[in-house]
mmCIF file of C-alpha atoms in Angstrom:
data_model
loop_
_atom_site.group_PDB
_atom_site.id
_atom_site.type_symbol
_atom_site.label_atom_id
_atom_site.label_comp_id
_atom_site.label_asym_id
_atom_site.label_seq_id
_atom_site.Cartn_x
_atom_site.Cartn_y
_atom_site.Cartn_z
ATOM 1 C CA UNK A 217 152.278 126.578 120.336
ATOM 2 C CA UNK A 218 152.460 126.966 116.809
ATOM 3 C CA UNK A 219 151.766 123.107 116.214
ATOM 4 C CA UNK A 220 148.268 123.636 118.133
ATOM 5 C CA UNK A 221 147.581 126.339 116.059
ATOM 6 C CA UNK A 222 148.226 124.871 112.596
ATOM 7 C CA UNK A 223 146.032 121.444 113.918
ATOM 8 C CA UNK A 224 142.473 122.874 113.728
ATOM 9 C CA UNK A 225 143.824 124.261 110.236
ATOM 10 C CA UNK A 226 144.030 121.191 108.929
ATOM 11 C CA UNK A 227 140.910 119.393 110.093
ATOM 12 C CA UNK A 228 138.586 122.271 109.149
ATOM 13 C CA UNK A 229 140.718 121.877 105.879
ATOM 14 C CA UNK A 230 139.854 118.145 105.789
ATOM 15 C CA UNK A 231 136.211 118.797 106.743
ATOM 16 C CA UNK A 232 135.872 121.506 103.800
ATOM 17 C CA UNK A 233 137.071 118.896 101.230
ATOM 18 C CA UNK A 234 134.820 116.132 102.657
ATOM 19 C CA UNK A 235 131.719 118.767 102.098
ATOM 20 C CA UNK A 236 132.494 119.152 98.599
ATOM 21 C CA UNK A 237 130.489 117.204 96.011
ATOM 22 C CA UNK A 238 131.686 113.754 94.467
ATOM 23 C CA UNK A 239 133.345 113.738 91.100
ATOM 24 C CA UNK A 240 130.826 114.091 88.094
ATOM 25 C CA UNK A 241 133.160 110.799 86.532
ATOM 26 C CA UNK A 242 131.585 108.921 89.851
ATOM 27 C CA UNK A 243 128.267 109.974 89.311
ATOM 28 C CA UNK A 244 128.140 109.069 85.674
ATOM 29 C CA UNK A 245 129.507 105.910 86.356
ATOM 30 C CA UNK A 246 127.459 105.001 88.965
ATOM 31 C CA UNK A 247 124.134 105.596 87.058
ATOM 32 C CA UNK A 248 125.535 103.408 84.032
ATOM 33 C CA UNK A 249 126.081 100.417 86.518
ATOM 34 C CA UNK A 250 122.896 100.952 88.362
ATOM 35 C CA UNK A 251 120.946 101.266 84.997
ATOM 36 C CA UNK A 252 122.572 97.984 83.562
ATOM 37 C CA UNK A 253 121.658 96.031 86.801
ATOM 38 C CA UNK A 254 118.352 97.250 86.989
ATOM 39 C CA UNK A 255 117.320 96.305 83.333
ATOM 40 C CA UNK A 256 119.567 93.046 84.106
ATOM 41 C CA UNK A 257 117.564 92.075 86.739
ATOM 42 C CA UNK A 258 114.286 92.708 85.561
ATOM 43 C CA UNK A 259 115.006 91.074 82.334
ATOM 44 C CA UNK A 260 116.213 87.790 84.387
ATOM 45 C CA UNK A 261 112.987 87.713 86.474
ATOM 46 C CA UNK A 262 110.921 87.383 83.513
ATOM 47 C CA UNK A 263 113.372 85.029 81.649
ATOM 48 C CA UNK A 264 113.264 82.834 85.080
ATOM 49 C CA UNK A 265 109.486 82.871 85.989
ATOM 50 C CA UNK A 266 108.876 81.783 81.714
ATOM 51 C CA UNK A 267 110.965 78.643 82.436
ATOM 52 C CA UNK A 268 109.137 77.866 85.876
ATOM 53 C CA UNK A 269 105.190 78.505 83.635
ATOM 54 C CA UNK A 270 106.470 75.364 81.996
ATOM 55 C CA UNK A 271 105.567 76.702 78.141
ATOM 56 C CA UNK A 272 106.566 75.576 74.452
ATOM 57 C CA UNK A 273 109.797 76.706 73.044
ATOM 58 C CA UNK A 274 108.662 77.477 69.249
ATOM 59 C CA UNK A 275 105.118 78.580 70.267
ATOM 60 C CA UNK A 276 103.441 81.305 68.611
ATOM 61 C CA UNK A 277 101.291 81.553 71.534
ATOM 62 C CA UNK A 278 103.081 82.192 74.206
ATOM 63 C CA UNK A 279 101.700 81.970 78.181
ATOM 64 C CA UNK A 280 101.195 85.042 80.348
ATOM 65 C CA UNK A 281 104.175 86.223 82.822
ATOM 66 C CA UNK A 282 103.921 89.240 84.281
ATOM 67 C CA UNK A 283 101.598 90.650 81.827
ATOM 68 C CA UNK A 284 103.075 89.973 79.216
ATOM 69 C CA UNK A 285 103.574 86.763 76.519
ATOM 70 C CA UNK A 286 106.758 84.321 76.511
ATOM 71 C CA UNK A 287 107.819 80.706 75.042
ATOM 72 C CA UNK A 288 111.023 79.143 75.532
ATOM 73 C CA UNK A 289 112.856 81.072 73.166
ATOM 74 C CA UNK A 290 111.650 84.887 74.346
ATOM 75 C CA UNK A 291 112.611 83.549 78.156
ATOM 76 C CA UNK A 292 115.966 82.249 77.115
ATOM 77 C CA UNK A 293 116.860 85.394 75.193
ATOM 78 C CA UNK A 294 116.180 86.880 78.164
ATOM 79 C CA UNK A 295 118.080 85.407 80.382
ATOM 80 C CA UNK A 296 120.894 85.559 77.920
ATOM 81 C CA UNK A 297 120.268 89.247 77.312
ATOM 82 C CA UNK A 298 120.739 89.730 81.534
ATOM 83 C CA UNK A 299 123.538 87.789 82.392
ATOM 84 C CA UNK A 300 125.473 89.790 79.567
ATOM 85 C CA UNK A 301 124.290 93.311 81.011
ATOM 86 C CA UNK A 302 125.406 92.266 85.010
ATOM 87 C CA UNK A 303 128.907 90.867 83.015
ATOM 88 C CA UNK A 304 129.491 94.226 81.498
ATOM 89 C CA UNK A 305 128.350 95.964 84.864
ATOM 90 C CA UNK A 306 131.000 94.274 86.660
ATOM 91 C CA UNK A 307 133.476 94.515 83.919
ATOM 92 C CA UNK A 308 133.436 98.549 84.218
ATOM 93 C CA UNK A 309 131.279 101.246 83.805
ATOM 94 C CA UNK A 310 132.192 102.042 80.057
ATOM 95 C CA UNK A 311 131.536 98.311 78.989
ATOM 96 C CA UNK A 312 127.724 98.574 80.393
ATOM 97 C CA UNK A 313 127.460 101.731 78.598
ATOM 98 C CA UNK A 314 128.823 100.383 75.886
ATOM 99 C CA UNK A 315 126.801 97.522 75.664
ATOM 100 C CA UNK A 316 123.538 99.315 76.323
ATOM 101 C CA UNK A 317 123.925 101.350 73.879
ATOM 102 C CA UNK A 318 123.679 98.579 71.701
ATOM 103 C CA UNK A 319 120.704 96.142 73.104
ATOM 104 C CA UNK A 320 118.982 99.651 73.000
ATOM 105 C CA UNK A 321 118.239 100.152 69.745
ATOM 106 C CA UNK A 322 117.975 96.203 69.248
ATOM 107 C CA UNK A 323 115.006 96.097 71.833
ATOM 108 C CA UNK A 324 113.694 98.851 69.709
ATOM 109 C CA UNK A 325 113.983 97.257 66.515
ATOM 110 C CA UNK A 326 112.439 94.050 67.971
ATOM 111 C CA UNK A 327 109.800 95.942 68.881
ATOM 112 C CA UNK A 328 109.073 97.245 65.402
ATOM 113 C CA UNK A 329 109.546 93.919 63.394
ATOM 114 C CA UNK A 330 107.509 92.028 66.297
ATOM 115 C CA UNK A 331 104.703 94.358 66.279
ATOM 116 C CA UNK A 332 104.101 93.044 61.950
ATOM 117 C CA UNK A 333 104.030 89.156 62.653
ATOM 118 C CA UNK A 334 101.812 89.511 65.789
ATOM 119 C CA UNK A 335 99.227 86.994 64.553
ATOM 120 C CA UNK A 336 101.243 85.407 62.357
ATOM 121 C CA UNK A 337 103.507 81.988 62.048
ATOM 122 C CA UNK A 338 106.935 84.124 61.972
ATOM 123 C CA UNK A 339 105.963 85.236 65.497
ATOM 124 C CA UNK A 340 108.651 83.123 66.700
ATOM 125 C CA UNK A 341 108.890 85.124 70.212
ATOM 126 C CA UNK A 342 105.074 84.850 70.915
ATOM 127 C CA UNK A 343 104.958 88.634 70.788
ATOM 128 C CA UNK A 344 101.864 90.212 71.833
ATOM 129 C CA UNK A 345 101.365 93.891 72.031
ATOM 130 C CA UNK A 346 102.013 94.130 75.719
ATOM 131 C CA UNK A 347 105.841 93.096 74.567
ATOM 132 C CA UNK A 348 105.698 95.498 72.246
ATOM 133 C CA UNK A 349 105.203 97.962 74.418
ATOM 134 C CA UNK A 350 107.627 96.179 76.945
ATOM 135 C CA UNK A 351 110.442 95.937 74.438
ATOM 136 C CA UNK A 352 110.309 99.932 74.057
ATOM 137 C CA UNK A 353 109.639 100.567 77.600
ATOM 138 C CA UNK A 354 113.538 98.935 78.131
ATOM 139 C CA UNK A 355 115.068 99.786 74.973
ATOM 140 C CA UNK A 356 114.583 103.353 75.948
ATOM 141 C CA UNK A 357 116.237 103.466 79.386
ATOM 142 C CA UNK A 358 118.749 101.500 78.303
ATOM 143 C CA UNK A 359 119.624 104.388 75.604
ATOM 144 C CA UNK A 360 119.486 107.152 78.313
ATOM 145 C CA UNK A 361 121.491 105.103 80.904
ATOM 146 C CA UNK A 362 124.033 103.777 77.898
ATOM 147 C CA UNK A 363 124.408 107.640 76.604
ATOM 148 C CA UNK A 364 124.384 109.049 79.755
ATOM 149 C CA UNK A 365 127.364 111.529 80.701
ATOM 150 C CA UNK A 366 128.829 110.363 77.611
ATOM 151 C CA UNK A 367 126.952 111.705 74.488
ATOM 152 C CA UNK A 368 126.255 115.027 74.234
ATOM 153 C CA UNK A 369 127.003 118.644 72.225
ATOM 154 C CA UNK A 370 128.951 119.794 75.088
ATOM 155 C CA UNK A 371 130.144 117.349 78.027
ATOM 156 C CA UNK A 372 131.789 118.973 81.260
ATOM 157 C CA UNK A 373 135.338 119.119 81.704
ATOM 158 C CA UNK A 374 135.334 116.869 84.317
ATOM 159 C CA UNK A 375 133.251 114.146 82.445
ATOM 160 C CA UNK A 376 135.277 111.019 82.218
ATOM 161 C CA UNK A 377 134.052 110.446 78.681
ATOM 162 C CA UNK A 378 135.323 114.087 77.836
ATOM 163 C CA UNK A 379 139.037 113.099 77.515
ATOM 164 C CA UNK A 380 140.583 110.067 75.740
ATOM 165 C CA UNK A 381 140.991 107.178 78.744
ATOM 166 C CA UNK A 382 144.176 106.938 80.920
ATOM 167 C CA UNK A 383 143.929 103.146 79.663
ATOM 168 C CA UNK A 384 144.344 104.070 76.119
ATOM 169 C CA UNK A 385 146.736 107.323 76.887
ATOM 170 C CA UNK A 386 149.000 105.002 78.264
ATOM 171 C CA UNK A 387 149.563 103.209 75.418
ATOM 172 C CA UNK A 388 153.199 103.415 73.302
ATOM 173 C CA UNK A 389 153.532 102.693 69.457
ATOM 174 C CA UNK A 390 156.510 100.424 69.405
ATOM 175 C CA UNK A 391 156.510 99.328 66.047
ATOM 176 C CA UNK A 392 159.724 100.613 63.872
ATOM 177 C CA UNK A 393 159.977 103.919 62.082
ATOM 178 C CA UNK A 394 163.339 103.645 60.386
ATOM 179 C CA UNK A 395 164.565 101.693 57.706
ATOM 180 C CA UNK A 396 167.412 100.639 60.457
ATOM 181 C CA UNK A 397 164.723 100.044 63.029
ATOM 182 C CA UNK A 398 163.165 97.806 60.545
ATOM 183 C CA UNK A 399 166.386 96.288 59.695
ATOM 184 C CA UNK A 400 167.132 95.749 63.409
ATOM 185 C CA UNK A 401 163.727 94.071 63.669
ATOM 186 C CA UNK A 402 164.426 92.037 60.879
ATOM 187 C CA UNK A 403 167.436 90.449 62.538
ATOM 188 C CA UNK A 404 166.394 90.646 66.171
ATOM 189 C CA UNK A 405 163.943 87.841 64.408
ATOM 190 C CA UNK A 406 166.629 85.777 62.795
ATOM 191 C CA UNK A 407 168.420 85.537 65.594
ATOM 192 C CA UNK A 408 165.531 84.725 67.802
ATOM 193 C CA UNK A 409 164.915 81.963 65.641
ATOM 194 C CA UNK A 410 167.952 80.545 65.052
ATOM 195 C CA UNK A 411 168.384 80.474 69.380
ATOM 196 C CA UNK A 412 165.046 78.475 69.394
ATOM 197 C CA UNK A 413 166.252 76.187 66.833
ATOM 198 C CA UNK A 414 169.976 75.279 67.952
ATOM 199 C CA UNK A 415 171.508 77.111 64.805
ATOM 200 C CA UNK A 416 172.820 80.532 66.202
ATOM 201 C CA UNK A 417 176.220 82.174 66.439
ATOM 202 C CA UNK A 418 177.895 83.038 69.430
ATOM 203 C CA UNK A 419 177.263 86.591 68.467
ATOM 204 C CA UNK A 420 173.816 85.519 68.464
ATOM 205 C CA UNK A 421 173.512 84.020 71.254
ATOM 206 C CA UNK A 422 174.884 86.962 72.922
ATOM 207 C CA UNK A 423 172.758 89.483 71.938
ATOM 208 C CA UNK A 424 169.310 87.620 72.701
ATOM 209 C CA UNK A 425 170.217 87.386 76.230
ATOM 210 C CA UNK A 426 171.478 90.752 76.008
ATOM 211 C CA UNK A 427 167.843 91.459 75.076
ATOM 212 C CA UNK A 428 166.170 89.405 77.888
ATOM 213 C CA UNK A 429 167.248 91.808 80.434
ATOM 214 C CA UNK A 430 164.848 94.322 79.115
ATOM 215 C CA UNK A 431 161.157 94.027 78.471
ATOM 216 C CA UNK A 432 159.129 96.281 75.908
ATOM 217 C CA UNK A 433 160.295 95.755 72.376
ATOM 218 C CA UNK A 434 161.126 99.439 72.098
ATOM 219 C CA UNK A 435 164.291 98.891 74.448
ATOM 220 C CA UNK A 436 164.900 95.055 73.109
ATOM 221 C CA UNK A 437 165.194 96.935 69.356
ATOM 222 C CA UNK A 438 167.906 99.636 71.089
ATOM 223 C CA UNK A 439 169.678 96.535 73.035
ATOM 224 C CA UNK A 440 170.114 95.287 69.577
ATOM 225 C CA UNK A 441 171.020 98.728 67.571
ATOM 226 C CA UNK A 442 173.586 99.273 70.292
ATOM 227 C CA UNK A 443 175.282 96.234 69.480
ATOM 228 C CA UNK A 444 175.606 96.643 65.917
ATOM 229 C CA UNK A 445 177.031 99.963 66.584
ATOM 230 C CA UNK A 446 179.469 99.160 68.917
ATOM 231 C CA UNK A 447 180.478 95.994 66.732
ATOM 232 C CA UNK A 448 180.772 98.727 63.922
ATOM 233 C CA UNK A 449 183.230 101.019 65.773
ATOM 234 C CA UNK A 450 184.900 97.540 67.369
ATOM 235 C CA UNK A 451 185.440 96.625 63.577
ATOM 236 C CA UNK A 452 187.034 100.327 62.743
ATOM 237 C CA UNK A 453 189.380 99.954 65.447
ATOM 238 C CA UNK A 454 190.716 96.764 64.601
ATOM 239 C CA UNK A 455 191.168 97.335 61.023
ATOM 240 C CA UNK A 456 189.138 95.261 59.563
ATOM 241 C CA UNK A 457 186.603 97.403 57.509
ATOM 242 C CA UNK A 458 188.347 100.385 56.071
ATOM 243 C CA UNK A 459 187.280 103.625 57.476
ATOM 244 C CA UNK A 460 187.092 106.942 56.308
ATOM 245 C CA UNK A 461 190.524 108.319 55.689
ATOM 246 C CA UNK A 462 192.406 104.808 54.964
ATOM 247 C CA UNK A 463 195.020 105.332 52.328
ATOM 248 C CA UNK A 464 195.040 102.145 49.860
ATOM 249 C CA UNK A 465 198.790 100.138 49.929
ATOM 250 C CA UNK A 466 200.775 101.311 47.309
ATOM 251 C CA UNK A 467 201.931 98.682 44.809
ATOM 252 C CA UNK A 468 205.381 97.165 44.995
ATOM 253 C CA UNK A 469 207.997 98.195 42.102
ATOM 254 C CA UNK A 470 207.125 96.011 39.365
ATOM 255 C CA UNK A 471 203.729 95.538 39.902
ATOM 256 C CA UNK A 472 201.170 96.336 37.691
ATOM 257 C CA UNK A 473 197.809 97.493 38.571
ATOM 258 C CA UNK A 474 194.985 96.005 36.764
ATOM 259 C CA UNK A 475 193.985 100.034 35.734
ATOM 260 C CA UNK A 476 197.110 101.397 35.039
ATOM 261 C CA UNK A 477 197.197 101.273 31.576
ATOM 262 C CA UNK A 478 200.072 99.703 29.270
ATOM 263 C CA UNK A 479 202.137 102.573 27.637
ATOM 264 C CA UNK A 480 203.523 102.246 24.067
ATOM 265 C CA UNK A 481 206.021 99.628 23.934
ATOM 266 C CA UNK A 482 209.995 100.556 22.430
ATOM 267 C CA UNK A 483 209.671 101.424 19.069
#
């Protein structure tokens, strides 16, 4: 009885989250795809129908496609310019932002330098002032769709561009901090070395495939350090480094020690 009761529980439960709204991180990512692809696709229509119009690479004049003027080169940059926008859209969200935030203010720029050679022989892109206009027209919404959810004063705590990413959170400085982390580096490479080119100890070669059981270099440096220190206290055992406390052998009678000095001899 108590099961039935604690069953419609959870499915209204279930039903209440379904209700809620999406994730603003979804959203925002959603609209910086869509608004790459868009301007992708667009840009590729006119690149395509200015190669089918049959029209002059280098010419100043260009022909008419959808309202506006091309040549060779203006439908090739194009064409470039929208298979690298659908690339970044299906790279990730953040790399079409990324990257629109960048054509942005190029198409904008084009659009100023293109609008003083109209008329001219440096109008390499056959610009007329229907580009002009067309160049802004794009390199606006591509600075709205690039920025969007991701520059501002005061961005929601649930924005995904309001914390650092989980891609770059995740990532662990492994480099040495220690003079005997750098020293353990140092011969972690020696050794290495001397494997790959036939010359290594048997010490050696133990401790580099005591290292290949582990991974990161973090735990390949404490493999290493953990060696030398048991070697160390290996050593103290045995005698053969003097440790702390180790009384020196006294001489034997009629010895002389190269410090004692040499009294006054009989008179």
């Amino acid at each position: 009885m108590a099961q039935r009761l604690h069953l419609p529980h959870r499915q209204n439960t279930t039903s209440a989250q379904s209700e809620d709204p999406p994730h603003l991180g979804a959203r925002v990512y959603a609209v910086q795809r869509a608004g790459a692809v868009l301007v992708a696709l667009f840009l590729l229509l006119f690149g395509l129908l200015g190669f089918a119009s049959d029209q002059a690479f280098f010419s100043t004049r260009g022909q008419s496609v959808l309202g506006m003027s091309s040549n060779g080169l203006l439908s090739t940059l194009s064409v470039v310019v929208a298979v690298v926008l659908l690339a970044a859209a299906v790279r990730s969200a953040r790399t079409a932002s990324t990257v629109m935030l960048i054509l942005g203010p190029l198409f904008l720029l084009s659009a100023l330098v293109n609008a003083i050679v109209i008329g001219t022989r440096f109008n390499w892109l056959a610009f007329e002032m229907s580009n002009v206009v067309f160049s802004v027209v794009v390199g606006l919404p591509m600075l709205l769709f690039g920025a969007y959810g991701r520059i501002s004063g005061n961005l929601p705590s649930d924005s995904p561009y309001a914390h650092p990413s989980t891609d770059d959170a995740d990532v662990v400085d492994e480099r040495p901090r220690t003079p005997e982390e750098v020293a353990a580096e140092e011969a972690m490479r020696e050794a290495e070395m001397a494997v790959v080119q036939h010359a290594a100890t048997p010490e050696q070669h133990r401790r580099v495939e005591a290292m290949a059981r582990v991974h990161n270099r973090q735990d390949r440096r404490r493999v290493w350090m953990e060696l030398d220190s048991a070697g160390r206290d290996r050593d103290r055992r045995d005698g053969t480094s003097p440790g702390p406390g180790t009384a020196l052998p006294h001489p034997r009678p009629g010895w002389r020690m190269p410090w004692r000095r040499r009294g006054p001899g009989p008179g």
